[in-house]
Short mmCIF file of C-alpha atoms in Angstrom, two decimals:
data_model
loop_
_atom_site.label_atom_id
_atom_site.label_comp_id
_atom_site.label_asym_id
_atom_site.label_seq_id
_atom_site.Cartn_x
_atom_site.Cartn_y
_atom_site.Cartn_z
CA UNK A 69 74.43 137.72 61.72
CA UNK A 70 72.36 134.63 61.52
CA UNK A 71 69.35 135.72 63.94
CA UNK A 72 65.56 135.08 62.56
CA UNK A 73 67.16 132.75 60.12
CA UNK A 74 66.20 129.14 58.69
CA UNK A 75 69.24 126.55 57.99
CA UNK A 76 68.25 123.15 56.65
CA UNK A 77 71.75 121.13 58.41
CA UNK A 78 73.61 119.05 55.20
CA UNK A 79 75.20 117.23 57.90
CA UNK A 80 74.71 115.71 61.55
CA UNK A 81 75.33 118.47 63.63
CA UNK A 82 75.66 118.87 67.45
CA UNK A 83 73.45 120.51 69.75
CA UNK A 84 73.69 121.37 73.50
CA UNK A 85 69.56 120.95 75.51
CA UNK A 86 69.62 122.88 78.81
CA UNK A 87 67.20 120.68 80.80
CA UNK A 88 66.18 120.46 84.74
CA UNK A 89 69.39 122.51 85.16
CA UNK A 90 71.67 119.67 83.15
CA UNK A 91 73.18 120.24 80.00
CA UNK A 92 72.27 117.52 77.50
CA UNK A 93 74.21 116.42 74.08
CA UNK A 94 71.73 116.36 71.46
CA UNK A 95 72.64 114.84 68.10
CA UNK A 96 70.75 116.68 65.18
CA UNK A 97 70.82 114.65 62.28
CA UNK A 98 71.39 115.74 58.69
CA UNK A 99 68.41 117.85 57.19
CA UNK A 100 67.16 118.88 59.85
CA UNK A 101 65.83 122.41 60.38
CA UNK A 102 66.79 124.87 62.72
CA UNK A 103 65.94 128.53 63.35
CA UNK A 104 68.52 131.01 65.01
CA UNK A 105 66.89 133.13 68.14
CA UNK A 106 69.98 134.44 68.66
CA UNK A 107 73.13 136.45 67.99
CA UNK A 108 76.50 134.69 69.89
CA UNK A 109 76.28 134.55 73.46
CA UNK A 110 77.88 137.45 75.51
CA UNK A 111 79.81 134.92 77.65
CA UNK A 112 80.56 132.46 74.49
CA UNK A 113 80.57 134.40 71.51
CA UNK A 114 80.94 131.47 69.23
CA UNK A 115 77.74 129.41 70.49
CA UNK A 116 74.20 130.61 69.51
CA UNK A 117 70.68 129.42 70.49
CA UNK A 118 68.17 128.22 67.88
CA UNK A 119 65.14 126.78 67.80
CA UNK A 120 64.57 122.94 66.48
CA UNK A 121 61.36 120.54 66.99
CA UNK A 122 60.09 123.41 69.50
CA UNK A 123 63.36 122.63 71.66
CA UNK A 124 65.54 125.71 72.40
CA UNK A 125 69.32 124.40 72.14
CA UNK A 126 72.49 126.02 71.65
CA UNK A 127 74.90 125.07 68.81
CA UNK A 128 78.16 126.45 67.80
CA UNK A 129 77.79 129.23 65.37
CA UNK A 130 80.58 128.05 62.93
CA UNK A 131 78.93 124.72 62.49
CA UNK A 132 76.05 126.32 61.19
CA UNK A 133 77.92 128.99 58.83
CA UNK A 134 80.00 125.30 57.90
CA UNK A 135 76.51 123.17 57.37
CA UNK A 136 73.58 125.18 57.12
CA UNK A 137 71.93 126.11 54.00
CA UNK A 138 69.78 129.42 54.86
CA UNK A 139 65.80 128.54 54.30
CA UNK A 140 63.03 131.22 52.57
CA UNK A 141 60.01 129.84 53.40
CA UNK A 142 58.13 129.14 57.05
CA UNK A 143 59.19 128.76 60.34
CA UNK A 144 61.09 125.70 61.86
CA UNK A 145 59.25 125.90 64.81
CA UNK A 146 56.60 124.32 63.09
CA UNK A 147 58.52 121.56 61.35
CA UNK A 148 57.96 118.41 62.98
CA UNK A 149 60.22 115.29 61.90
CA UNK A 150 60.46 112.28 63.83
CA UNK A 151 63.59 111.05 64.81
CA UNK A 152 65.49 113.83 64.40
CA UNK A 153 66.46 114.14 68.15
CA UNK A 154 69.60 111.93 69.92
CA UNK A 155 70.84 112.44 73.07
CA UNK A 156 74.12 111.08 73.60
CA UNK A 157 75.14 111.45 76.72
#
């Protein structure tokens, strides 16, 4: 489906950052560019993981089909925006 794929996000777009065993909110903010590692999740079949800022986070696959724009060109691993990243929780 989406897996090996660039989206540029045309909206803020929520993120979930499994860290030291917690699950974090992460806000990513409009434009930002993520890369799908993943196809859905065999226990969650709507949530995906991706790659952003050399984070691995999970989103919801709709919200990408809903606000990504697919990409041609390099990876999003190696994009590298400041304050892209929010965590709100």
């Amino acid at each position: 489906m989406f897996t090996g794929k660039r989206f540029r996000l045309s909206a803020s777009t929520l993120g979930i950052l499994s860290a030291n065993g917690e699950r974090i909110a992460v806000q990513i903010l409009k434009d930002a560019v993520v890369e799908v590692t993943s196809e859905p999740r065999p226990d969650d079949q709507r949530m995906v993981d991706v790659v952003w800022e050399g984070k691995t986070l999970t989103m919801f696959a709709q919200d990408i089909q809903d606000r990504g724009e697919e990409l041609k060109s390099k990876s999003a691993t190696k994009s590298r925006r400041k304050n892209d990243f929010t965590v709100t929780g």
